[in-house]
PDB file of C-alpha atoms and ligand atoms in Angstrom:
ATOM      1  CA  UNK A   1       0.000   0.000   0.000  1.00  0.00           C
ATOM      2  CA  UNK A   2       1.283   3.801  -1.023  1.00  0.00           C
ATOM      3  CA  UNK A   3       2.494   5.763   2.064  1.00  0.00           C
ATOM      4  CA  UNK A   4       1.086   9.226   2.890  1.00  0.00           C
ATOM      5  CA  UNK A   5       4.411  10.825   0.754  1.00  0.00           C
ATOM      6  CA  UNK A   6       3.459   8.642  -2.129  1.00  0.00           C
ATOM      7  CA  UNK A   7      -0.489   9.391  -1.690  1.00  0.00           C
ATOM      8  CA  UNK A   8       0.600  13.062  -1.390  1.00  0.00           C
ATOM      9  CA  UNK A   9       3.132  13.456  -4.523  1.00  0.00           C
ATOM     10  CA  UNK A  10      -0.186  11.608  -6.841  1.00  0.00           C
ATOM     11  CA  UNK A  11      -2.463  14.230  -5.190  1.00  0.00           C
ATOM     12  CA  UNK A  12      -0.256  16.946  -6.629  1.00  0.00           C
ATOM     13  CA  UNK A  13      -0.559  16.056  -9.914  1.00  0.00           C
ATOM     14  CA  UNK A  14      -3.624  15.138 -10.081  1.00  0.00           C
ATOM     15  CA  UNK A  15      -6.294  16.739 -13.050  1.00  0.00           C
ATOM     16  CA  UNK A  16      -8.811  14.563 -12.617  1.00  0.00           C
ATOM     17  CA  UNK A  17     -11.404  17.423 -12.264  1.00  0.00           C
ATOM     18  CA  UNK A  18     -11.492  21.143 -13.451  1.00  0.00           C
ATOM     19  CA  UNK A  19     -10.655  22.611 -10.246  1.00  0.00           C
ATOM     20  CA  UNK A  20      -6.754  21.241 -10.497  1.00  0.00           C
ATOM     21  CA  UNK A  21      -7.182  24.702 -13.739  1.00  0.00           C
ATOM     22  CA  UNK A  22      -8.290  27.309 -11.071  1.00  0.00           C
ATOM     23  CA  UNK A  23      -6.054  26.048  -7.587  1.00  0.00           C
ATOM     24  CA  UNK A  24      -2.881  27.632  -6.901  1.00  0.00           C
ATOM     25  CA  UNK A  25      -1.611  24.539  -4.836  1.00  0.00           C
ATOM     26  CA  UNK A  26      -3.271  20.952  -3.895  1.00  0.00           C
ATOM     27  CA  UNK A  27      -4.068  21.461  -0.289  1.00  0.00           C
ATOM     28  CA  UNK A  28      -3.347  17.759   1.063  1.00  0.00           C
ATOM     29  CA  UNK A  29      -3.225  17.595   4.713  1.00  0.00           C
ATOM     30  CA  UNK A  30      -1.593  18.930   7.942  1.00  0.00           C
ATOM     31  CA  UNK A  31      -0.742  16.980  11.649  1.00  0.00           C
ATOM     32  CA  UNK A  32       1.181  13.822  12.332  1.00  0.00           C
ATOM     33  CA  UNK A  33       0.527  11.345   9.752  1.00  0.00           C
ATOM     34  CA  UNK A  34       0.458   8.430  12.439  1.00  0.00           C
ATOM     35  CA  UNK A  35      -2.504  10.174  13.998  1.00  0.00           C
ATOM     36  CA  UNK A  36      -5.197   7.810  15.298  1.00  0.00           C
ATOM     37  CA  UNK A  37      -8.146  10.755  14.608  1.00  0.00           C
ATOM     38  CA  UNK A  38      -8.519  12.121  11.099  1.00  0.00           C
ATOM     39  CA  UNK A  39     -10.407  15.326  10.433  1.00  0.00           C
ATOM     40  CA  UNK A  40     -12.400  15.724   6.638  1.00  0.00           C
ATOM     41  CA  UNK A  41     -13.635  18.905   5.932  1.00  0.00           C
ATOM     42  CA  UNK A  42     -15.057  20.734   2.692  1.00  0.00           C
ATOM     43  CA  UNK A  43     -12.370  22.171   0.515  1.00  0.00           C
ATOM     44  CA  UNK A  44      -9.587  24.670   0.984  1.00  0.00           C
ATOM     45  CA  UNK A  45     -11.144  28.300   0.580  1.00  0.00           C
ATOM     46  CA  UNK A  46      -8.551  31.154   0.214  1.00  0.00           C
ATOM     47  CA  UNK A  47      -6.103  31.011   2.306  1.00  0.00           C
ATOM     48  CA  UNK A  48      -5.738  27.271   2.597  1.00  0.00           C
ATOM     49  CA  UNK A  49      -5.130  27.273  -1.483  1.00  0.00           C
ATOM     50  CA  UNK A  50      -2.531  30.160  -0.799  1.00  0.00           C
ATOM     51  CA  UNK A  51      -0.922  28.780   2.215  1.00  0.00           C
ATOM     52  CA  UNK A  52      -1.022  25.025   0.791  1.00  0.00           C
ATOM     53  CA  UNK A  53      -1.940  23.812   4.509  1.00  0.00           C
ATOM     54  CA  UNK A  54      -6.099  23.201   5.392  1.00  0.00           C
ATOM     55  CA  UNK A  55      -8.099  25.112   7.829  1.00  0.00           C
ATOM     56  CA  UNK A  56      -5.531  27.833   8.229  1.00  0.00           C
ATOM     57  CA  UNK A  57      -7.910  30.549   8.061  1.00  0.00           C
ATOM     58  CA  UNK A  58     -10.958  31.578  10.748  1.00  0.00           C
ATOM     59  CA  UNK A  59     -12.995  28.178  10.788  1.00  0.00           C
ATOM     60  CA  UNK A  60      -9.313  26.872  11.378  1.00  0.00           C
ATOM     61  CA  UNK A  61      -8.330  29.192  14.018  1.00  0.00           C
ATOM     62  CA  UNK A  62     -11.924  27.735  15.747  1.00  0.00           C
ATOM     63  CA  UNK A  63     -10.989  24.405  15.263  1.00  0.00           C
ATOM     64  CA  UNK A  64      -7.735  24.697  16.418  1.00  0.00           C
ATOM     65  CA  UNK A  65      -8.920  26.008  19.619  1.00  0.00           C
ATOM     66  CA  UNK A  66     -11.838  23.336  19.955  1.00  0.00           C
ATOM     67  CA  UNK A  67      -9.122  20.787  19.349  1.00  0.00           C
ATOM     68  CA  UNK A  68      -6.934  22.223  22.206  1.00  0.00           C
ATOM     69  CA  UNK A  69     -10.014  22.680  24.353  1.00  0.00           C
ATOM     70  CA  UNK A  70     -10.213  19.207  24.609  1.00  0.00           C
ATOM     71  CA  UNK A  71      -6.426  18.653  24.444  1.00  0.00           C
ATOM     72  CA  UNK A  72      -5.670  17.366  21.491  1.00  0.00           C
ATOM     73  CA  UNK A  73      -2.664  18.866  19.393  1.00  0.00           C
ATOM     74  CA  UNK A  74      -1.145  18.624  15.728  1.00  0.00           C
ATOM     75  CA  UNK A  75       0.483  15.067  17.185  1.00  0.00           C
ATOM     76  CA  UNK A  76      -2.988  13.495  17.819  1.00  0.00           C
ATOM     77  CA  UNK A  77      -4.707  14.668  14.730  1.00  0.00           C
ATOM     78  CA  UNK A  78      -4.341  14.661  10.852  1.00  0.00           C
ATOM     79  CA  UNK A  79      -6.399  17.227   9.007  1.00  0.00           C
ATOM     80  CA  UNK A  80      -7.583  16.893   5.326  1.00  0.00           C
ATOM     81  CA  UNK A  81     -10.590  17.783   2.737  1.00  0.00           C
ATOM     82  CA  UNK A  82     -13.340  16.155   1.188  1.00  0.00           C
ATOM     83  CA  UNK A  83     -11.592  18.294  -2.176  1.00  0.00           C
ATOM     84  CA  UNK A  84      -8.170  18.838  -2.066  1.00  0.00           C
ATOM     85  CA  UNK A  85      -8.640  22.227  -4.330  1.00  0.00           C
ATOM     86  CA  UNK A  86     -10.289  25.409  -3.789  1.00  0.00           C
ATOM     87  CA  UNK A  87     -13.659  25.444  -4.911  1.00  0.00           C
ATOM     88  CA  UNK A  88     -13.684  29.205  -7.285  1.00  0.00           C
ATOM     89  CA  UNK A  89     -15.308  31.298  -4.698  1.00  0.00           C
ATOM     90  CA  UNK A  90     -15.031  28.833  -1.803  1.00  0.00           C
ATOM     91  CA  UNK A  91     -18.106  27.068  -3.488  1.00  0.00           C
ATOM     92  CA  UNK A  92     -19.398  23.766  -1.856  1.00  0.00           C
ATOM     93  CA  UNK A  93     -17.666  21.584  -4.179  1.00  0.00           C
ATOM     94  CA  UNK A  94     -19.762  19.725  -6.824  1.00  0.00           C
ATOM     95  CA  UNK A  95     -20.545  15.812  -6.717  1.00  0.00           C
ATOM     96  CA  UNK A  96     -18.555  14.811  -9.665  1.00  0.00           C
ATOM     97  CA  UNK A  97     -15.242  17.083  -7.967  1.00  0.00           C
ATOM     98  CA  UNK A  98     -16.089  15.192  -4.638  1.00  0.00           C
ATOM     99  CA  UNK A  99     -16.215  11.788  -6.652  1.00  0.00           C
ATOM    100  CA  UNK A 100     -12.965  12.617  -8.511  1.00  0.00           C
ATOM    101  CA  UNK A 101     -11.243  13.252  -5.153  1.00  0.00           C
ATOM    102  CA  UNK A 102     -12.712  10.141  -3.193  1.00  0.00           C
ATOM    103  CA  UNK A 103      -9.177   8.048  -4.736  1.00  0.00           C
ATOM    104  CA  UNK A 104      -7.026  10.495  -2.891  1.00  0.00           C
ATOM    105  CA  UNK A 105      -9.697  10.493   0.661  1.00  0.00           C
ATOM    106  CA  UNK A 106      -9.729   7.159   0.543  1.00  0.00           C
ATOM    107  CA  UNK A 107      -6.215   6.376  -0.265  1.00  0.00           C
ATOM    108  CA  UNK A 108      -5.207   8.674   2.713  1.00  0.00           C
ATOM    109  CA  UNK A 109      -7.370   6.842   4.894  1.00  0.00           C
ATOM    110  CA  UNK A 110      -6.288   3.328   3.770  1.00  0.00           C
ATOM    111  CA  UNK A 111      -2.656   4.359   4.225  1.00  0.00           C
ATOM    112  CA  UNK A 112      -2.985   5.488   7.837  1.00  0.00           C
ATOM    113  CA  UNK A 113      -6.129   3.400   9.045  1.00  0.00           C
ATOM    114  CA  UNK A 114      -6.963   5.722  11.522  1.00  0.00           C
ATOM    115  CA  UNK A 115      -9.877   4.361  14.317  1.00  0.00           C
ATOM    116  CA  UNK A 116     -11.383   7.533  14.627  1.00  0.00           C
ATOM    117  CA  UNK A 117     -12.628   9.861  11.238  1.00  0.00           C
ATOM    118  CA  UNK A 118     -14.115  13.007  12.297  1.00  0.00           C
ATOM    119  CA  UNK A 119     -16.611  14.444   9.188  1.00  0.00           C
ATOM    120  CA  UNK A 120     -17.075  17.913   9.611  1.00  0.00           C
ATOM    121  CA  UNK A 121     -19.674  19.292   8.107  1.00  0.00           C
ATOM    122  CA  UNK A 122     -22.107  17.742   5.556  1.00  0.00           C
ATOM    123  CA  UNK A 123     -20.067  17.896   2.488  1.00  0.00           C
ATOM    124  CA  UNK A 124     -17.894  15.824   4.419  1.00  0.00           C
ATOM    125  CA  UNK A 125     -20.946  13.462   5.646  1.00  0.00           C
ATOM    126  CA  UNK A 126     -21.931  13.043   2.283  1.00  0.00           C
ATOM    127  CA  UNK A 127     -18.841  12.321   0.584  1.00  0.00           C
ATOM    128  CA  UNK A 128     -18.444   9.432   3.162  1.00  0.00           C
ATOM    129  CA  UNK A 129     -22.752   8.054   3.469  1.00  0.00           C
ATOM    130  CA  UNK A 130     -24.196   9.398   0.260  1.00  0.00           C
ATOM    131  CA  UNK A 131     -25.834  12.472  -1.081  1.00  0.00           C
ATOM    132  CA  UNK A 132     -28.588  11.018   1.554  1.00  0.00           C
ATOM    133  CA  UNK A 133     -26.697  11.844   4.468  1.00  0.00           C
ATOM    134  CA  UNK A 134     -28.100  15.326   6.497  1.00  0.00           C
ATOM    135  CA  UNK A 135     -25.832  16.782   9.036  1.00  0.00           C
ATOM    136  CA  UNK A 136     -28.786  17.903  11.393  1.00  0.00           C
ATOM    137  CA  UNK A 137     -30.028  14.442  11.791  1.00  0.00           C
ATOM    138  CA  UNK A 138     -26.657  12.698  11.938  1.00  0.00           C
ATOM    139  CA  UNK A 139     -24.398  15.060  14.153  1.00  0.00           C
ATOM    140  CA  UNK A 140     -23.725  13.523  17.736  1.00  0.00           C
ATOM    141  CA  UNK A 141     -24.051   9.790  15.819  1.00  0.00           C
ATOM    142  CA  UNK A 142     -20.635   7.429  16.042  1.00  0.00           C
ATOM    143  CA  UNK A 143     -21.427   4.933  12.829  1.00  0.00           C
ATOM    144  CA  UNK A 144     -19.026   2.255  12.886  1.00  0.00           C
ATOM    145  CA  UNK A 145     -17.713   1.139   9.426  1.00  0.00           C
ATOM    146  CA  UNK A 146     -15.066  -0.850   8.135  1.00  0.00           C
ATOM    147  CA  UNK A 147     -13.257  -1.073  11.064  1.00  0.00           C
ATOM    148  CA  UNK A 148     -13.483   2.777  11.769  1.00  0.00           C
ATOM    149  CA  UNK A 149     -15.603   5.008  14.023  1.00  0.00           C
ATOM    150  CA  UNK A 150     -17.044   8.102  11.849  1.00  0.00           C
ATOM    151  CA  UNK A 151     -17.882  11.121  13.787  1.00  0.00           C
ATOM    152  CA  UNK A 152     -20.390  13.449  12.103  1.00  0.00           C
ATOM    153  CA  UNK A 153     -20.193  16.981  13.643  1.00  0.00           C
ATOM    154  CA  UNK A 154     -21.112  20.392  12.439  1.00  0.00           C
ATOM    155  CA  UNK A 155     -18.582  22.702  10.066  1.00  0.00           C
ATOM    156  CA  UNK A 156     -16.456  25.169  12.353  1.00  0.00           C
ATOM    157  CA  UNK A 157     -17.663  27.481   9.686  1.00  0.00           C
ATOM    158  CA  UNK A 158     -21.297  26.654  10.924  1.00  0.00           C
ATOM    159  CA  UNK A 159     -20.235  28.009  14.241  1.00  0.00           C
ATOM    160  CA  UNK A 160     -18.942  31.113  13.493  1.00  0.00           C
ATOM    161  CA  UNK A 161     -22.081  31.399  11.536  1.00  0.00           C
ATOM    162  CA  UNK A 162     -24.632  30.390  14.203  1.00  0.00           C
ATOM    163  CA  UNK A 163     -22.662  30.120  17.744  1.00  0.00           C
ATOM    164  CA  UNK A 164     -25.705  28.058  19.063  1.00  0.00           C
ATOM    165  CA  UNK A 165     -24.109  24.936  17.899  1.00  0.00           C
ATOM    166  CA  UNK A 166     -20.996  25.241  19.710  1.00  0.00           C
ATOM    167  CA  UNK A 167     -22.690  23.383  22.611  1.00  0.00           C
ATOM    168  CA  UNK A 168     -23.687  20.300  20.414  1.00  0.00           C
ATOM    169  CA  UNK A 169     -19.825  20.432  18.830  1.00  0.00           C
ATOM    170  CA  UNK A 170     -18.205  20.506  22.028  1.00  0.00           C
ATOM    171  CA  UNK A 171     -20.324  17.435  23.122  1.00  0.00           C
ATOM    172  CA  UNK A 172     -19.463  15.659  19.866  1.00  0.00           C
ATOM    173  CA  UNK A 173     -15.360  16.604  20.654  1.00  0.00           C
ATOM    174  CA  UNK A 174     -15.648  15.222  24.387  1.00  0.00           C
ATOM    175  CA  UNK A 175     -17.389  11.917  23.576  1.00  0.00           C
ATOM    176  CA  UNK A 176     -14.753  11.880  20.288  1.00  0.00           C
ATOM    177  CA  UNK A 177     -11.489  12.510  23.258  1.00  0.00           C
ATOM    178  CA  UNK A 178     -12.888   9.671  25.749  1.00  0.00           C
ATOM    179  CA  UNK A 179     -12.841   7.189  22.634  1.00  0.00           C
ATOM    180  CA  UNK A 180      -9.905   8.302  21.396  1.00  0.00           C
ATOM    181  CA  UNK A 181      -8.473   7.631  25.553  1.00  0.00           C
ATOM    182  CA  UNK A 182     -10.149   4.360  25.325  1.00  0.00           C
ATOM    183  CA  UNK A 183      -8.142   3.173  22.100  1.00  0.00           C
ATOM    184  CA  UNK A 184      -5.051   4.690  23.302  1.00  0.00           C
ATOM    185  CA  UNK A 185      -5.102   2.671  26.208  1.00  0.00           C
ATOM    186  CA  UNK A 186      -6.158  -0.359  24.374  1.00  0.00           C
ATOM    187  CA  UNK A 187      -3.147  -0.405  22.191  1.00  0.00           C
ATOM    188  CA  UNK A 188      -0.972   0.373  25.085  1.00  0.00           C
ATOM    189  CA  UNK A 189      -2.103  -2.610  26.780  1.00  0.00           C
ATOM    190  CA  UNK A 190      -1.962  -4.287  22.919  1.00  0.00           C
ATOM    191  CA  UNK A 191       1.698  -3.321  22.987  1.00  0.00           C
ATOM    192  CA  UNK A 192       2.458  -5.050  25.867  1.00  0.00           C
ATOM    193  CA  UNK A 193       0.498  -7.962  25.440  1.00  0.00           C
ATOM    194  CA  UNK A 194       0.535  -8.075  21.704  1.00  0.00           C
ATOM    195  CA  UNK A 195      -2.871  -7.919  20.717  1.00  0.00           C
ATOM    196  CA  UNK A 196      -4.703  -5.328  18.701  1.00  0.00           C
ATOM    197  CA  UNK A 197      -7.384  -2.651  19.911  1.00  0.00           C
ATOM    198  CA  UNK A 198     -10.823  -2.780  18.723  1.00  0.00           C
ATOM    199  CA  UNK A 199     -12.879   0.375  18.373  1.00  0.00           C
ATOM    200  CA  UNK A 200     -14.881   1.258  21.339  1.00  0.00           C
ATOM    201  CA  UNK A 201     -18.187   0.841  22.320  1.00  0.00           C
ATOM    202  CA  UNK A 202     -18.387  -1.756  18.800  1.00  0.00           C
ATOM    203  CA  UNK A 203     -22.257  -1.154  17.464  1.00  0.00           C
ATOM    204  CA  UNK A 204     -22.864   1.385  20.132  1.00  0.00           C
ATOM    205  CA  UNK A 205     -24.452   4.678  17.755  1.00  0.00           C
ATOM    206  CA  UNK A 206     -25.445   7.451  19.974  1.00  0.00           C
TER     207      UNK A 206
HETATM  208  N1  LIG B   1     -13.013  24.871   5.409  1.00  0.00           N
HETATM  209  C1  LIG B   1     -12.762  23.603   5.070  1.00  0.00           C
HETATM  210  O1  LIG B   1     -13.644  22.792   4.978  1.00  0.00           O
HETATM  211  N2  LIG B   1     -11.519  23.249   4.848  1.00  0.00           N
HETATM  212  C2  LIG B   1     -10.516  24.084   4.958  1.00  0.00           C
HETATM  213  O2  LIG B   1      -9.383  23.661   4.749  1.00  0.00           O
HETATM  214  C3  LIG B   1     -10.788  25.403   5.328  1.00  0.00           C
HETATM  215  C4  LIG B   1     -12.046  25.783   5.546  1.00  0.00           C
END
């Protein structure tokens, strides 16, 4: 299987959809790429495309500081996109530019096989359970698939937009943090006694 570098360098050269004519860089990912918690949001708007690094502008600054609220730093998490391109006019990317990107998603997730996928947002949600999929109705749910624990919350963006669902985010990131405590001290134990660590709470949704 391609490692994260590999993944990365096909990502960069990648025209599989118009938006690789309008971006100024692919925008593939920041944080440790050993992380057990992996973070998909929309696309890169401005600053991300200039920058080349996701949520580095004001949805990122919030999500930075949930992420330390709850103490997790750039060593527990790895942040990507559902597109890895800037939408023109920070857009919600379109289904066939979310479909073209899905190879690189799930090639990033397949190389790291985190336990714990955080989707924020419902481009995010959709990419991942279908154009079906509503944020509203799915927030706070942990959906276990393929081995991994998907954690629909809402778009930092959302929250600077309507501060009223900070509350329901910060539940989602504290419930997210115990699991994430759980696995970590299931591998430790793992490590010593050389088993692996299942996800927690298996079949468990709300
Ligand atoms: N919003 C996103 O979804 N991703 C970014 O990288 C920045 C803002």
């Amino acid at each position: 299987m391609a490692d994260l570098a590999e993944i990365r360098t096909r990502a960069q050269g990648c025209t599989a959809c118009p938006l690789n004519e309008t971006r100024t860089q692919v925008v593939f990912g920041r944080g440790n790429p050993a992380a057990s918690i992996v973070l998909v949001g929309e696309g890169p708007g401005r600053d991300e495309d200039r920058e080349g690094l996701p949520f580095v502008g004001a949805a990122g600054q919030l999500l930075d500081k949930i992420l330390a609220a709850v103490g997790l730093g750039e060593q527990d998490v790895f942040i990507t996109n559902t597109v890895l391109c800037r939408p023109p006019g920070n857009r919600v990317p379109l289904p066939a530019e979310m479909e073209a990107c899905r190879v690189h998603r799930e090639a990033i997730l397949g190389a790291m096989d985190p336990p714990i996928v955080v989707l924020l947002g419902a481009t995010a949600l959709k990419a991942v359970f279908g154009p079906k999929a509503g944020i509203t109705a799915m927030r706070g749910e942990r959906i276990e698939r393929d081995g991994r624990a998907y954690y629909p919350t809402f778009h930092p963006a959302a929250l600077l937009r309507d501060p009223s669902r900070k509350r329901p985010v910060w539940h989602d990131f504290r419930r997210i943090v115990a699991d994430y405590h759980v696995i970590q001290a299931a591998s430790a134990q793992g490590d010593a006694t050389g088993s692996s660590s299942p996800v927690p709470g298996g079949g468990e949704s709300r």
